[in-house]
Structures are given as structure tokens and as C-alpha cells.
């Protein structure tokens, strides 16, 4: 079992930056990680993913160029740096892990993520 806990959410103004963290504990292993988000009244959507090595990254178009995913495997932590935040970025952000792959599996539902955190709320005011 993997246990994922997100932190770093909060209320910010449009144009601000914010960094989310996801700490992983439990069964050790090698796995790709990702961030997803769910805005009020909308379906959950993919935000970004990163391979185990950290070399491979992938972003959804709405955040590409503004957000940056990274990881520190020594600290069992994945980060999401969010720049130039917009009101439409308001959502609950979820960290997820793919326990079956070290690579990003873009062609698989939910990118193959099978472990999820409980989420952290990011609110961007205009």
C-alpha cells in the first residue's frame, strides 16, 4: 500500500505562484507520479505527470508552460510548482501514483494511477 498526502494548497490571487507537495509513504518501490485536479462541478482532469527518474514529464495543455512537476526520490516527495495562477486553476488538487510503471502511461485511463491522495484545495481569486 502507498499512502499519499498533499500539502501546500491555499487562497492566492491571480498571477501568484504556489507550490504543492505530495509525500509518499508505505510500500517502497519505483513508480511514476502525477497531479490531477477537480474544479467545482467538473470532472477530474489530468494536470501533470513525471517518470520515476524525473527525466520524463508531461503536462495538460491548460497548464503547460505555467506549471512544473518535479520529484525528490530521496525525500519521497513530488512537487507541483504553479506559476501565473488563474481563477480557472481553482480546484482540489490530487497527487497520484502508478505502482505498475516507472514511465508515464499517457494512453491509459488516469495515466495508470492507482493510488491517490485526499487532495488539497487551491483557490485563485481574481
Tab-separated table of C-alpha atoms in Angstrom:
chain	number	residue	atom	x	y	z
A	1	UNK	CA	0.000	0.000	0.000
A	2	UNK	CA	1.061	3.521	-0.760
A	3	UNK	CA	-0.079	6.484	1.290
A	4	UNK	CA	-0.061	9.902	-0.385
A	5	UNK	CA	-0.558	13.181	1.427
A	6	UNK	CA	-0.802	16.517	-0.347
A	7	UNK	CA	0.004	19.888	1.186
A	8	UNK	CA	0.545	23.484	0.144
A	9	UNK	CA	-2.904	24.461	-1.029
A	10	UNK	CA	-4.499	27.747	-0.108
A	11	UNK	CA	-6.022	31.018	-1.267
A	12	UNK	CA	-3.958	33.111	-3.660
A	13	UNK	CA	-4.543	35.933	-6.105
A	14	UNK	CA	-4.425	35.673	-9.871
A	15	UNK	CA	-0.854	35.884	-11.083
A	16	UNK	CA	0.604	34.439	-7.891
A	17	UNK	CA	2.657	31.284	-7.569
A	18	UNK	CA	2.110	28.304	-5.314
A	19	UNK	CA	3.930	25.030	-4.753
A	20	UNK	CA	2.123	21.837	-3.833
A	21	UNK	CA	3.894	18.914	-2.220
A	22	UNK	CA	2.982	15.248	-2.073
A	23	UNK	CA	4.685	12.995	0.441
A	24	UNK	CA	4.629	9.261	-0.214
A	25	UNK	CA	4.889	6.594	2.461
A	26	UNK	CA	4.208	2.904	2.819
A	27	UNK	CA	5.395	0.230	0.402
A	28	UNK	CA	8.699	1.231	-1.174
A	29	UNK	CA	9.061	0.974	-4.896
A	30	UNK	CA	9.581	2.770	-8.141
A	31	UNK	CA	6.636	4.456	-9.794
A	32	UNK	CA	5.542	7.301	-11.976
A	33	UNK	CA	3.604	10.068	-10.253
A	34	UNK	CA	1.049	12.622	-11.290
A	35	UNK	CA	-1.137	15.521	-10.301
A	36	UNK	CA	-4.807	15.781	-11.165
A	37	UNK	CA	-7.417	18.369	-10.258
A	38	UNK	CA	-11.147	18.658	-9.932
A	39	UNK	CA	-12.863	22.009	-10.144
A	40	UNK	CA	-16.310	22.550	-8.611
A	41	UNK	CA	-18.953	20.941	-10.773
A	42	UNK	CA	-16.436	19.476	-13.211
A	43	UNK	CA	-14.829	16.143	-13.902
A	44	UNK	CA	-11.387	15.365	-12.571
A	45	UNK	CA	-8.700	16.227	-15.113
A	46	UNK	CA	-5.062	15.400	-15.605
A	47	UNK	CA	-2.570	18.152	-14.780
A	48	UNK	CA	0.949	16.739	-14.993
A	49	UNK	CA	2.954	13.544	-14.645
A	50	UNK	CA	6.557	12.611	-14.031
A	51	UNK	CA	8.507	9.414	-14.514
A	52	UNK	CA	10.374	7.694	-11.720
A	53	UNK	CA	13.696	9.135	-12.824
A	54	UNK	CA	12.249	12.599	-13.177
A	55	UNK	CA	13.541	12.870	-16.738
A	56	UNK	CA	10.141	12.359	-18.334
A	57	UNK	CA	7.404	14.919	-17.703
A	58	UNK	CA	4.079	15.563	-19.374
A	59	UNK	CA	1.556	18.373	-18.977
A	60	UNK	CA	-2.001	19.077	-19.908
A	61	UNK	CA	-2.274	21.980	-22.337
A	62	UNK	CA	-4.003	24.460	-19.957
A	63	UNK	CA	-1.031	24.366	-17.571
A	64	UNK	CA	1.850	23.721	-19.948
A	65	UNK	CA	4.422	26.468	-19.576
A	66	UNK	CA	2.991	27.663	-16.252
A	67	UNK	CA	3.256	24.576	-14.043
A	68	UNK	CA	6.301	22.444	-13.350
A	69	UNK	CA	6.284	18.964	-11.819
A	70	UNK	CA	9.369	17.637	-10.076
A	71	UNK	CA	10.330	14.989	-7.543
A	72	UNK	CA	12.909	14.238	-4.903
A	73	UNK	CA	13.024	10.466	-4.513
A	74	UNK	CA	15.341	10.711	-1.512
A	75	UNK	CA	12.575	12.611	0.268
A	76	UNK	CA	9.730	10.568	-1.247
A	77	UNK	CA	8.163	13.816	-2.354
A	78	UNK	CA	6.654	15.111	-5.561
A	79	UNK	CA	6.109	18.813	-6.192
A	80	UNK	CA	3.932	20.932	-8.410
A	81	UNK	CA	5.121	24.494	-8.905
A	82	UNK	CA	2.262	26.595	-10.196
A	83	UNK	CA	3.059	29.978	-11.709
A	84	UNK	CA	0.835	32.684	-13.175
A	85	UNK	CA	-2.200	31.206	-11.497
A	86	UNK	CA	-5.608	31.948	-12.957
A	87	UNK	CA	-9.078	31.778	-11.395
A	88	UNK	CA	-9.778	28.772	-13.633
A	89	UNK	CA	-6.994	26.909	-11.826
A	90	UNK	CA	-9.207	26.807	-8.742
A	91	UNK	CA	-9.707	23.151	-7.844
A	92	UNK	CA	-8.910	20.377	-5.449
A	93	UNK	CA	-5.516	19.035	-6.497
A	94	UNK	CA	-4.799	15.343	-6.095
A	95	UNK	CA	-1.489	13.535	-6.084
A	96	UNK	CA	-1.417	10.066	-7.585
A	97	UNK	CA	0.995	7.192	-8.107
A	98	UNK	CA	1.221	4.465	-10.748
A	99	UNK	CA	2.505	1.454	-8.841
A	100	UNK	CA	2.855	-0.567	-12.059
A	101	UNK	CA	5.154	1.647	-14.086
A	102	UNK	CA	8.181	3.868	-13.787
A	103	UNK	CA	7.174	5.589	-17.016
A	104	UNK	CA	4.292	7.914	-17.799
A	105	UNK	CA	1.470	5.918	-19.376
A	106	UNK	CA	-0.386	8.610	-21.278
A	107	UNK	CA	-2.526	6.129	-23.201
A	108	UNK	CA	-4.017	4.515	-20.109
A	109	UNK	CA	-7.025	5.718	-18.159
A	110	UNK	CA	-5.914	8.137	-15.464
A	111	UNK	CA	-2.377	7.528	-16.742
A	112	UNK	CA	-2.450	4.235	-14.872
A	113	UNK	CA	-2.549	5.896	-11.470
A	114	UNK	CA	-3.878	3.514	-8.845
A	115	UNK	CA	-3.039	5.270	-5.592
A	116	UNK	CA	-4.480	8.655	-4.717
A	117	UNK	CA	-4.188	11.263	-2.025
A	118	UNK	CA	-7.157	13.031	-0.472
A	119	UNK	CA	-6.408	16.323	-2.166
A	120	UNK	CA	-5.569	19.892	-1.282
A	121	UNK	CA	-7.700	22.892	-2.228
A	122	UNK	CA	-6.281	25.699	-4.321
A	123	UNK	CA	-8.399	28.806	-4.690
A	124	UNK	CA	-7.337	31.587	-7.040
A	125	UNK	CA	-9.146	34.888	-6.671
A	126	UNK	CA	-9.429	37.401	-9.498
